[in-house]
Coordinates of C-alpha atoms and ligand atoms in Angstrom, one line a residue:
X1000 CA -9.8 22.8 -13.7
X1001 CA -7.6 20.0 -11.9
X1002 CA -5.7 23.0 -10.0
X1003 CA -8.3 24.0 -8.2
X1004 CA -10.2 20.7 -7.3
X1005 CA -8.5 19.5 -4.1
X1006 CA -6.2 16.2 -4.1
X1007 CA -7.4 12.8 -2.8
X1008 CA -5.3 11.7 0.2
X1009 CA -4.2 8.4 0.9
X1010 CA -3.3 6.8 4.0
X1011 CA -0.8 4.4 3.8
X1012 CA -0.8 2.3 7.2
X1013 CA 2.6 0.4 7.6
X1014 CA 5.8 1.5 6.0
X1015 CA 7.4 -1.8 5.0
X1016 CA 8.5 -3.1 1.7
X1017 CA 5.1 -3.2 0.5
X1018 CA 3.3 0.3 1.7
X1019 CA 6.8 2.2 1.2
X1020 CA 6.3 1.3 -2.7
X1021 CA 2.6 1.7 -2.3
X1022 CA 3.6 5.6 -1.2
X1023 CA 5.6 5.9 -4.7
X1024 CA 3.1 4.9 -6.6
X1025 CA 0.3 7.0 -5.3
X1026 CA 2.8 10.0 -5.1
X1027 CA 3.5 9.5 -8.8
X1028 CA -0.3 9.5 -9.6
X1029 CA -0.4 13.0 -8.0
X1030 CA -2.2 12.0 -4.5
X1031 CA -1.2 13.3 -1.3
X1032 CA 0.4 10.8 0.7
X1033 CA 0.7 10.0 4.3
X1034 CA 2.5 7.3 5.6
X1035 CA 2.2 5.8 9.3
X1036 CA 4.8 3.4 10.5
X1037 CA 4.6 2.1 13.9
X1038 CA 8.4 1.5 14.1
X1039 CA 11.1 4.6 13.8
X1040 CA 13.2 5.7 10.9
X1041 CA 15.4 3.2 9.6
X1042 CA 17.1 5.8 8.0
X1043 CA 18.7 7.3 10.9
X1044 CA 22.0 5.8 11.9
X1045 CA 21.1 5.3 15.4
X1046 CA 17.9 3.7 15.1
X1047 CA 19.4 1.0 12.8
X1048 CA 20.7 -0.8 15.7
X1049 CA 16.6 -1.4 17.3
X1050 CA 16.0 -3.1 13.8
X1051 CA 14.6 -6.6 14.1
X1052 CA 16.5 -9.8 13.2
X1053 CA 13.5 -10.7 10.8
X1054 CA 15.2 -12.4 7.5
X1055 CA 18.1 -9.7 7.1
X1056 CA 18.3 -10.5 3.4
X1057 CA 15.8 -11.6 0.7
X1058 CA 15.8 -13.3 -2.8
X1059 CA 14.4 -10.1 -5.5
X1060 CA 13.1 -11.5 -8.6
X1061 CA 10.9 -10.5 -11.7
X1062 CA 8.0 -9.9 -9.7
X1063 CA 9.1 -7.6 -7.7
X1064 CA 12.1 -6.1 -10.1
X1065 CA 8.8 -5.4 -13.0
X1066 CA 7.1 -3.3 -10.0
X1067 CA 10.2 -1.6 -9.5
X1068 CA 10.5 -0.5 -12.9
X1069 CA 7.3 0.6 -14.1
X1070 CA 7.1 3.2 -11.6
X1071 CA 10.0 4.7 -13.9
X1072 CA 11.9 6.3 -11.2
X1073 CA 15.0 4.0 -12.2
X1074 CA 14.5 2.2 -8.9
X1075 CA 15.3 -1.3 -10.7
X1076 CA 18.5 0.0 -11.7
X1077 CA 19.5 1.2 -8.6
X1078 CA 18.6 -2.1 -6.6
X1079 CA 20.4 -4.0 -9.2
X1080 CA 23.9 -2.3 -7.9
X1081 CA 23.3 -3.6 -4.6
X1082 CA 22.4 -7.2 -5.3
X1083 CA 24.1 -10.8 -5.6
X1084 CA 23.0 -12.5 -8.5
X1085 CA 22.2 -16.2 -7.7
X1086 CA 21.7 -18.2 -10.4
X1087 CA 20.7 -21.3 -9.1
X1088 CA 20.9 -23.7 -5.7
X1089 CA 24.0 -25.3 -4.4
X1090 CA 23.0 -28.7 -2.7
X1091 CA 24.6 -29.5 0.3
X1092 CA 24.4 -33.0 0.6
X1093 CA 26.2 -34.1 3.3
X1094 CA 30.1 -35.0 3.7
X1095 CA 31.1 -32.0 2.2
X1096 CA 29.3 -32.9 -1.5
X1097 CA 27.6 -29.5 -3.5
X1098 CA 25.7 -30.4 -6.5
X1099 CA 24.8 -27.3 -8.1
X1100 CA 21.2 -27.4 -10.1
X1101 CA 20.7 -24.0 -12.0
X1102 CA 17.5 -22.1 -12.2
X1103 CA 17.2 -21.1 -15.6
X1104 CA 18.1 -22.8 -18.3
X1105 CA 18.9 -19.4 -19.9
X1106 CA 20.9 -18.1 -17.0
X1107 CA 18.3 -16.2 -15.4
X1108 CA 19.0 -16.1 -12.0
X1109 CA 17.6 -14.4 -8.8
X1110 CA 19.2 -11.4 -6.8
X1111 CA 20.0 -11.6 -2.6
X1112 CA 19.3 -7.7 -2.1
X1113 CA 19.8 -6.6 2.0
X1114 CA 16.0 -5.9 3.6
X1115 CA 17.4 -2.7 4.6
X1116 CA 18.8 -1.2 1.8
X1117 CA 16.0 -1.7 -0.9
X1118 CA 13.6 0.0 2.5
X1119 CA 15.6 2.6 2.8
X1120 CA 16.1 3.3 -1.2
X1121 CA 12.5 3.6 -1.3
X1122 CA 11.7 5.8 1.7
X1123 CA 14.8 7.9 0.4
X1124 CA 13.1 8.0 -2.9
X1125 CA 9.7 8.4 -0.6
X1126 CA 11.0 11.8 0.8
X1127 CA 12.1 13.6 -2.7
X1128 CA 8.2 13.9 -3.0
X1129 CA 6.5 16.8 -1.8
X1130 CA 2.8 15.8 -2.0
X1131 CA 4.0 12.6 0.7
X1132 CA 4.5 12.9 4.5
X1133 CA 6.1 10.2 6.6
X1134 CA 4.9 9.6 10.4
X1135 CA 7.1 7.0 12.2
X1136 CA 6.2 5.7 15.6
X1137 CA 2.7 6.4 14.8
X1138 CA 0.2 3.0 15.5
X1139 CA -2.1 2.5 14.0
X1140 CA -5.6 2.0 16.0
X1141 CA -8.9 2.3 14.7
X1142 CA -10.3 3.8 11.9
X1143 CA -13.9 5.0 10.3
X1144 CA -13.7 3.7 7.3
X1145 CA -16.9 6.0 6.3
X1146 CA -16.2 9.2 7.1
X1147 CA -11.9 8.5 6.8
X1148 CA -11.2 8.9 10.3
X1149 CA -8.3 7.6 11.7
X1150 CA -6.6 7.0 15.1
X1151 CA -3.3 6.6 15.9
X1152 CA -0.8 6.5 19.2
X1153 CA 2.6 8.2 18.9
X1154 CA 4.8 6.2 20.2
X1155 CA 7.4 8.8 21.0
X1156 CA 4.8 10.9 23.3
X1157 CA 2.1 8.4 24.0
X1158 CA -0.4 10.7 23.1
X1159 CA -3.3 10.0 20.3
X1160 CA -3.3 11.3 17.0
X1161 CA -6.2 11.8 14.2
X1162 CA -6.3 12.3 10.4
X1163 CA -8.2 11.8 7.8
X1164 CA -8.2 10.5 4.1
X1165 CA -10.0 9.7 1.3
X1166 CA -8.6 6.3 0.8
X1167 CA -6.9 4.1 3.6
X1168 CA -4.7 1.3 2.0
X1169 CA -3.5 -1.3 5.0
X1170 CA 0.1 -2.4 4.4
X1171 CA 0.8 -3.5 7.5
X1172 CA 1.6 -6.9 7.5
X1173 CA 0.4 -10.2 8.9
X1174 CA -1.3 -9.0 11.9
X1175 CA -2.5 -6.0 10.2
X1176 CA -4.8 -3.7 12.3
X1177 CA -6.7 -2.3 9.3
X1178 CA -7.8 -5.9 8.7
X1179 CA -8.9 -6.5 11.9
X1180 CA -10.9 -3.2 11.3
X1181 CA -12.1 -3.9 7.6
X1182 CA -13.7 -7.1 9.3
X1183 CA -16.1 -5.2 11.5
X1184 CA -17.5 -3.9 8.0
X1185 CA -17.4 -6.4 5.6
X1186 CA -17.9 -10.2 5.4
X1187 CA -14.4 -11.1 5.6
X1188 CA -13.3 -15.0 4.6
X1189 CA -10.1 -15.2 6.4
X1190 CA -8.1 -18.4 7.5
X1191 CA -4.6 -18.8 9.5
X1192 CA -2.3 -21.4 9.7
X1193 CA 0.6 -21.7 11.4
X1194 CA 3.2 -24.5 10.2
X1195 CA 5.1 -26.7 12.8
X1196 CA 8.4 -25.2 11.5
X1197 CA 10.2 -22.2 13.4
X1198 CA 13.0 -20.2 11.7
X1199 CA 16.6 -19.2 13.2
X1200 CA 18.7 -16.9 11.2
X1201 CA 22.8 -17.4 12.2
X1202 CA 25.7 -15.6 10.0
X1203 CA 28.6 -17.2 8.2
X1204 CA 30.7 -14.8 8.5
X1205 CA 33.5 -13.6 5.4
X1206 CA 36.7 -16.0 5.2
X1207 CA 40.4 -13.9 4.8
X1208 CA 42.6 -15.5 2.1
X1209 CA 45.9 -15.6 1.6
X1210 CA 46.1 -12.6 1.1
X1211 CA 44.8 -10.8 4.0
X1212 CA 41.6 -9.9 2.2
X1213 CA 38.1 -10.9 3.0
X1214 CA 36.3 -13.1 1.0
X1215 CA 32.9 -15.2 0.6
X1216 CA 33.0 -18.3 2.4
X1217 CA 31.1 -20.5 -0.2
X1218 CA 30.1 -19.7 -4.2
X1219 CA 28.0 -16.4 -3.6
X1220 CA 26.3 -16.9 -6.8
X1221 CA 24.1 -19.7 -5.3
X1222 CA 21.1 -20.2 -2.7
X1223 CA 22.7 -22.4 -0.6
X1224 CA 20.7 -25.5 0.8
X1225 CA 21.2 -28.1 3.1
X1226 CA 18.1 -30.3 2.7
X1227 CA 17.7 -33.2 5.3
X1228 CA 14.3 -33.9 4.8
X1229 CA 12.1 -33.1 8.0
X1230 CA 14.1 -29.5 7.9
X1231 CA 16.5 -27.8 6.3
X1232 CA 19.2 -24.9 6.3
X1233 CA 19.1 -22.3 3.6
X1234 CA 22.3 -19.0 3.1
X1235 CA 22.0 -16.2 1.0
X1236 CA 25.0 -14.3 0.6
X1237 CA 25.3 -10.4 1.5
X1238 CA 27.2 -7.4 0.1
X1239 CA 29.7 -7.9 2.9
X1240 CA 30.7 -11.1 1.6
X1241 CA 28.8 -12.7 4.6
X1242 CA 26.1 -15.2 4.1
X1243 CA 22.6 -15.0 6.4
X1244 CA 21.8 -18.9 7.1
X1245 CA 18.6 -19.4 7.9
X1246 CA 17.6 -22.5 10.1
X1247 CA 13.8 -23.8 9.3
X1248 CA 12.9 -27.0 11.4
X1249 CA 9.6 -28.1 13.9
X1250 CA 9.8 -25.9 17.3
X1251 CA 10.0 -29.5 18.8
X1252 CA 13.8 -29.8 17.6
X1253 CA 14.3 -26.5 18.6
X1254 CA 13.2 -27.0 21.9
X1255 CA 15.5 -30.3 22.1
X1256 CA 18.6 -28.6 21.6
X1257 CA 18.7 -27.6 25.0
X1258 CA 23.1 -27.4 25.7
X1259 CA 25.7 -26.1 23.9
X1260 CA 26.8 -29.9 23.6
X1261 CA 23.1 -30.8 21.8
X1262 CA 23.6 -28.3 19.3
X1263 CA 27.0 -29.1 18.3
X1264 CA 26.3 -33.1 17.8
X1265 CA 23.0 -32.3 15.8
X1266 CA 25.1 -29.6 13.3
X1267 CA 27.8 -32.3 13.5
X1268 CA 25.3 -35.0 12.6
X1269 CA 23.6 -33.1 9.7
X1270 CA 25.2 -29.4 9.2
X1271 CA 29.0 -30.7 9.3
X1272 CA 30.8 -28.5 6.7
X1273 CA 28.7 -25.5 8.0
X1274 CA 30.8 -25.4 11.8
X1275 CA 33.9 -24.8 10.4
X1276 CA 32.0 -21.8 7.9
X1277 CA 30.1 -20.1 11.2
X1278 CA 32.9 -20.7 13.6
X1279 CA 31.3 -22.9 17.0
X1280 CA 31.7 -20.0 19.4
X1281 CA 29.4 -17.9 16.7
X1282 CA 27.1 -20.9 16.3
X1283 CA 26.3 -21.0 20.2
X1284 CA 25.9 -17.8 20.5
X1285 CA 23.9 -17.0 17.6
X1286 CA 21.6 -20.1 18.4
X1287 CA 20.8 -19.8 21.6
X1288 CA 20.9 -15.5 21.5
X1289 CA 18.9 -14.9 17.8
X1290 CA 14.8 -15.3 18.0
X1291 CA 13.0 -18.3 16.4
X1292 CA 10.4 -16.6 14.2
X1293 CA 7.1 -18.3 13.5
X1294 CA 6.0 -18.9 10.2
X1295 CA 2.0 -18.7 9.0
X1296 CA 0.1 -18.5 6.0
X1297 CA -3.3 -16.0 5.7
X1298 CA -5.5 -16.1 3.0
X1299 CA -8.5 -13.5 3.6
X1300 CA -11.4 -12.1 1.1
X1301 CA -12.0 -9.3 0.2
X1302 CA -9.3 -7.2 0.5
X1303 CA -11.8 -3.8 0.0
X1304 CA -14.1 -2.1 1.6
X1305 CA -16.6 0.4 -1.4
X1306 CA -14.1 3.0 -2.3
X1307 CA -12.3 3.8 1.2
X1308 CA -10.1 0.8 1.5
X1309 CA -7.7 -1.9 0.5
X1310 CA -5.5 -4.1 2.2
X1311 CA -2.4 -5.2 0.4
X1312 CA 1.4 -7.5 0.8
X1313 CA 1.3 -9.6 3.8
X1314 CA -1.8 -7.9 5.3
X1315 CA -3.8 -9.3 2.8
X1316 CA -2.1 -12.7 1.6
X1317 CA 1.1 -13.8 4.4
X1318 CA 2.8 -16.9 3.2
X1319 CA 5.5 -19.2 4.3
X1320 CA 8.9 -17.7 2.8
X1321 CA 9.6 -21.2 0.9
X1322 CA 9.2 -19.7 -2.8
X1323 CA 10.9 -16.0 -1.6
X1324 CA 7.3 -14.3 -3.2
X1325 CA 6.2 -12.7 0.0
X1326 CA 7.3 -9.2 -0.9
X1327 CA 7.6 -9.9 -4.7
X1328 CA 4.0 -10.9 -4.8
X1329 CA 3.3 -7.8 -2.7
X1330 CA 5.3 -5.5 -5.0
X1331 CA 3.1 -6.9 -7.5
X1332 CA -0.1 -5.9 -5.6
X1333 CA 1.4 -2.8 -5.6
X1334 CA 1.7 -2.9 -9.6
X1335 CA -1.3 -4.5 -10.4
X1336 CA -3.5 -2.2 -8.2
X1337 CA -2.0 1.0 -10.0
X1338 CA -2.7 -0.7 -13.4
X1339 CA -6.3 -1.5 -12.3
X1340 CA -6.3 2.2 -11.7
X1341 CA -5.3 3.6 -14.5
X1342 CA -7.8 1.0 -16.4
X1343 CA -10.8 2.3 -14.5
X1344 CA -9.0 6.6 -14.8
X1345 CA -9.0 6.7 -11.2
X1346 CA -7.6 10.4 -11.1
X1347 CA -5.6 12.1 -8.5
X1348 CA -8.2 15.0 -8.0
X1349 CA -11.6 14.5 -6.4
X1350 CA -14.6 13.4 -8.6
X1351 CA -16.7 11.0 -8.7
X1352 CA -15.4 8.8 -10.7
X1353 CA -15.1 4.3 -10.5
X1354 CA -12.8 4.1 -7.3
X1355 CA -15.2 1.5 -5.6
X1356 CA -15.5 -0.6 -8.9
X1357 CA -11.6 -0.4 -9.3
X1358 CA -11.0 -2.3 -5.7
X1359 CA -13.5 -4.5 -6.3
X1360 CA -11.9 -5.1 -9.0
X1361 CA -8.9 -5.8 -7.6
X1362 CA -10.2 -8.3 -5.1
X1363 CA -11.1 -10.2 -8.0
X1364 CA -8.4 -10.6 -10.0
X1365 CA -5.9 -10.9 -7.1
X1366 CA -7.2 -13.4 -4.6
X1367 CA -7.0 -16.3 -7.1
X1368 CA -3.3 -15.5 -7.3
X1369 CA -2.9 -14.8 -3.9
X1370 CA -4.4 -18.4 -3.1
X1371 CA -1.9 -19.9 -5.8
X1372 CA 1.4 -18.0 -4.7
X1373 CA 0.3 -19.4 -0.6
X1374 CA -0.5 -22.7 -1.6
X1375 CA 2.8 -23.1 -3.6
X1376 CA 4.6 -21.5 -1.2
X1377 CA 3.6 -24.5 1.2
X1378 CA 4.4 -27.1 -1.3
X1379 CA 8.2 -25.8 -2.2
X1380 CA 9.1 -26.3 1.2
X1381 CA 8.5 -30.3 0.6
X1382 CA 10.5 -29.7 -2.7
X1383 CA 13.7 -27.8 -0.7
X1384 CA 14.0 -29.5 2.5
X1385 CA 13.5 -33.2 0.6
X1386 CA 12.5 -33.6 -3.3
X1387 CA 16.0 -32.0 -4.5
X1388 CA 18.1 -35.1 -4.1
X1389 CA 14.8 -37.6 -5.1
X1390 CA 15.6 -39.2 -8.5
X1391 CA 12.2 -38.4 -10.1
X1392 CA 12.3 -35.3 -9.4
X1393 CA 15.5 -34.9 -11.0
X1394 CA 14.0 -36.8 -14.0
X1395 CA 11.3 -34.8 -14.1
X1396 CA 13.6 -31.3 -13.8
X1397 CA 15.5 -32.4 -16.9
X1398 CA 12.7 -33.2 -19.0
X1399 CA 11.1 -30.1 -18.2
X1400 CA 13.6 -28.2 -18.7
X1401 CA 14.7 -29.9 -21.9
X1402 CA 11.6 -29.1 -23.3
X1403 CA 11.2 -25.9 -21.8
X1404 CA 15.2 -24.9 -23.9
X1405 CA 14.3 -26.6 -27.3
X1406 CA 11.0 -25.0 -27.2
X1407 CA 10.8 -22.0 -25.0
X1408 CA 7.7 -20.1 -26.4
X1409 CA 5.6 -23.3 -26.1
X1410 CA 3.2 -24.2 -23.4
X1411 CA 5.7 -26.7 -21.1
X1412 CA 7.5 -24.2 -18.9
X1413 CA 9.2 -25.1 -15.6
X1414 CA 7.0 -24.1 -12.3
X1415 CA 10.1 -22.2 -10.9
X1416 CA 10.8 -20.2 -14.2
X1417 CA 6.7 -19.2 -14.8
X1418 CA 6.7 -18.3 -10.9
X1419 CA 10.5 -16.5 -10.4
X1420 CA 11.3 -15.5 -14.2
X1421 CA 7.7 -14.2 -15.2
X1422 CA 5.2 -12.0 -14.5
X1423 CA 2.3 -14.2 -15.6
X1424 CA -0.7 -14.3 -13.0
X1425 CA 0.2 -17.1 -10.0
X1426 CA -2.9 -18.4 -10.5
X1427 CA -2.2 -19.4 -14.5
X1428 CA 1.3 -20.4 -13.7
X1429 CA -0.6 -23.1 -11.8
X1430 CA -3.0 -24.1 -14.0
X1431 CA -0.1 -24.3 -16.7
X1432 CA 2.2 -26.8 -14.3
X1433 CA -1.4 -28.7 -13.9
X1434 CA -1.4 -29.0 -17.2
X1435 CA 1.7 -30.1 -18.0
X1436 CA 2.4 -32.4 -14.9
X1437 CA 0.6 -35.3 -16.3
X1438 CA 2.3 -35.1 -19.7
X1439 CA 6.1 -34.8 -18.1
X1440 CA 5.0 -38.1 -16.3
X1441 CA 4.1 -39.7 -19.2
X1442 CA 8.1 -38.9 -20.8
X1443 CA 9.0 -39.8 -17.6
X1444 CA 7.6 -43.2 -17.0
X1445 CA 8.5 -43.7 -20.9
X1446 CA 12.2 -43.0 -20.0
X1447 CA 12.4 -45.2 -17.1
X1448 CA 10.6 -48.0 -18.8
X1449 CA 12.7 -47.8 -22.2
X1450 CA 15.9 -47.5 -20.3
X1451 CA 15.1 -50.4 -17.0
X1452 CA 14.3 -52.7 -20.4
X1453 CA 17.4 -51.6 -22.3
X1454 CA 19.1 -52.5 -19.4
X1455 CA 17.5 -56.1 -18.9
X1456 CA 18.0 -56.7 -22.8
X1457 CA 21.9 -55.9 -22.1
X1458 CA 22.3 -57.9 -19.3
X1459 CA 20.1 -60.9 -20.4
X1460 CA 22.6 -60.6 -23.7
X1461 CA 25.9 -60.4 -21.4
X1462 CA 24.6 -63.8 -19.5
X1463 CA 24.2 -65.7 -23.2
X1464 CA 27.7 -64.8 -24.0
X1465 CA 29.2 -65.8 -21.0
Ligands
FAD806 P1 5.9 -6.1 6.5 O1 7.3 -6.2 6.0 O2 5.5 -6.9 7.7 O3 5.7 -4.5 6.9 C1 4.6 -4.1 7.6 C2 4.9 -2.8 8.3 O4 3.8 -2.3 8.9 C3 6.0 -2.9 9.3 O5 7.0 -2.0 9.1 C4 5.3 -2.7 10.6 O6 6.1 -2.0 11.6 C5 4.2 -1.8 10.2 N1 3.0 -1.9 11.1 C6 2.4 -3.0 11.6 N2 1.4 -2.7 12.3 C7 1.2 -1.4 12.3 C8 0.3 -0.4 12.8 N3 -0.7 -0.8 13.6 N4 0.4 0.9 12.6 C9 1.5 1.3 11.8 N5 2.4 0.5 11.2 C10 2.2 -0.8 11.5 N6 9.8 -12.5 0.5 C11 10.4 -12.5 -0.8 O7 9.9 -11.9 -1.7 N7 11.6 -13.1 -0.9 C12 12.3 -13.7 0.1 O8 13.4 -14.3 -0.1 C13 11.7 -13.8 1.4 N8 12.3 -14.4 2.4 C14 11.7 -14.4 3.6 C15 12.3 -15.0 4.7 C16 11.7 -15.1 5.9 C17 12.3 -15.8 7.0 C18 10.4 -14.4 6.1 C19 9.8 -14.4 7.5 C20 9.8 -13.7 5.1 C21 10.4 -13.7 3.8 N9 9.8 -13.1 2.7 C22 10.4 -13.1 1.5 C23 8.5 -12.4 2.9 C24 8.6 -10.9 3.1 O9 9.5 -10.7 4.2 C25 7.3 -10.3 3.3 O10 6.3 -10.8 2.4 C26 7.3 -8.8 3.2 O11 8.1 -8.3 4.2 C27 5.9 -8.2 3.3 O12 6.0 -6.8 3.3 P2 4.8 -6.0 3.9 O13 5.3 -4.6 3.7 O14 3.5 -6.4 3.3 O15 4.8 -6.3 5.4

């Protein structure tokens, strides 16, 4: 019967991280797939060279490595042969001290895997389908979400172009144009902030040893930081034994560093050991040549419109890159909405089946999380650029995580383990670290006390006997 019942097609608008596993997925169920991506194919050599300096390298973790490998397509293994395994953060503290602080207290760790390989893996995998078509240099214009009309420009030719499909899903980022569109037909909550901060990315390039060969500059097996409070400087290392830096501060103290010699007292005053690591000519350059990307946070609802259309990754949730979840939470869209599918037995052939309860569906159960992964997202920045080197939060790590080794399958779990080690909903990760925030005070403020007493009672003793 299924043979001769025609296929539902999908249009997947925006062939990033997000809609290029979205394309997978739906291929797997059987769909036919077209994909529209406004930029050209990264997988031709010469086009590599028009790709944007947006954060070259990212930090993978279970999120996004559990969406890999459900799909069963051994995707998971193959990223994992192209990553660096960081396994926790090296501290920079300032005259060359490094204070390592691990993020797992069972060695888990988190992998720095290239933006451009783990895109092109999937578009590569993308093209071994033959129910999926790829359009690059196609925008994205307008759309009837009713009838499944869409418009597009090619951007080779200039000229328009129409389909049409059963299903659009939007994956195409944080100025997405199928939001914009989904808001002429639904009542859309949506809210944008920017942040102060601007980001810089500069390169520190590999160091030759003794003998001749190259080598990384620092430990590659952590996320580098160099916290100083008001901003900060973070390097994950590549494949090429190179490390992308990536400078976060307020546009303010961008726009101060206005000479060559302003930039090299300010990376004197607080970057020091990091000259030597980039090379100054390099650091010139790459300062005052690389883009300063701004950094925003949108939280929208809902992300559906009946059974025509979803919106999903940044398009639907964009959050500041401080807890490295953007694409890991939007891999997990991609996970959760196929698993929403097969709940409801959404099937790859026409019939009228549950597809408008299924989105609906997932609106509901994603939002909360997407609210909890943007609002810690904003938080972690406070921890990185400043709460690392505070002594209470220090305390408070090594209670936690104390607790969280003698009794691991207990309800006290570190934030960063339940949000970078698990796959349990945001949203319940927070509730969880709500929870237990008041309790790890309590040990805290217990510690301090006993011990500030201790040491009174020591002292007072030392005084008698003198
Ligand atoms: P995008 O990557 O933005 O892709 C959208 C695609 O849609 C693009 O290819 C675009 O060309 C295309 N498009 C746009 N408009 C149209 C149109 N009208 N028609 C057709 N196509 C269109 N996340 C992590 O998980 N870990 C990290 O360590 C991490 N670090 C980050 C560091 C920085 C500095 C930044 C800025 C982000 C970081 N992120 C990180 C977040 C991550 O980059 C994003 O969450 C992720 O790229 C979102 O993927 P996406 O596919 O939803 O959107």
């Amino acid at each position: 019967v299924q043979e001769t019942v025609p296929k539902r097609r999908v249009a997947i608008i925006g062939g990033g991280l997000v809609g290029a596993l979205a394309v997978l997925y739906f291929a797997k169920r059987g769909w036919q797939v077209s994909l529209f991506e406004l930029r050209e194919d990264l997988r031709v050599p010469e086009n590599k060279k028009n790709l944007s300096h947006r954060s070259i390298n990212l930090a993978l973790s279970a999120r996004g490595l559990s969406a890999l490998k459900r799909i069963s397509l051994g995707l998971d293994d193959k990223i994992l042969e192209h990553v660096i395994h960081m396994k926790g953060r090296m501290i920079h503290l300032g005259e060359g001290k490094l204070k390592s602080q691990l993020y797992g207290v069972f060695g888990e760790c988190i992998y720095s895997v290239e933006r451009e390989i783990l895109l092109e893996l999937l578009l590569n995998t993308a093209a071994t389908f033959t129910n999926v078509k790829m359009y690059f240099q196609h925008q994205f214009k307008r759309c009837n979400f009713d009838d499944g009309i869409l418009e597009f420009e090619n951007k080779k030719t200039g000229n328009p172009f129409q389909d049409s499909a059963d299903l659009i899903i939007g994956a195409d980022g944080a100025f997405s144009a199928v939001r914009t569109q989904l808001m002429r037909v639904v009542r859309m909550d949506y809210s944008q902030e920017y942040i102060s901060h601007a980001y810089l990315e500069l390169t520190i390039p590999p160091r030759v040893n003794d003998k001749g060969e190259e080598e990384f500059a620092m430990d590659p097996n952590h996320l580098h930081i160099w916290p100083r409070h008001s901003f900060m400087m973070i390097a994950l290392p590549n494949r090429n034994k190179s490390f992308t830096c990536t400078l976060f501060m307020p546009f303010e103290n961008f726009d101060a560093l206005k000479t060559e010699d302003d930039l090299m007292e300010f990376f004197r005053k607080y970057y020091a050991d990091s000259i030597p690591l980039i090379g100054e000519d390099q650091l010139k350059e790459g300062y005052f040549r690389n883009p300063r990307g701004s950094l925003m946070s949108i939280k929208c609802k809902p992300y559906h419109y009946k059974d025509r259309a979803v919106i999903i990754g940044d398009a639907a949730h964009c959050m500041v890159p401080f807890y490295g979840q953007g694409m890991n939470c939007g891999f997990q869209d991609v996970e959760m909405l196929n698993g929403i599918f097969e709940e409801y037995e959404i099937l790859a052939v026409q019939s009228s089946d549950k597809l408008a309860l299924a989105l609906e569906e997932f609106t509901k159960r994603r939002h909360p999380d997407a609210i909890a992964i943007c609002d810690l997202a904003m938080y972690n920045y406070i921890e990185m650029r400043s709460s690392v080197v505070k002594p209470w939060y220090l305390l408070r790590k090594r209670i936690e995580e104390t607790l969280y080794w003698l009794f691991p399958t207990r309800s006290i779990a570190p934030l960063y383990t339940m949000v970078s080690f698990s796959t349990m909903r945001y949203s319940e990760a927070v509730q969880r670290w709500k929870r237990q925030g008041f309790l790890l005070n309590v040990i805290g403020v217990s510690i301090l006390t006993t011990v500030t007493a201790a040491s009174i009672w020591i002292g007072y003793y030392r005084f008698r006997r003198i």
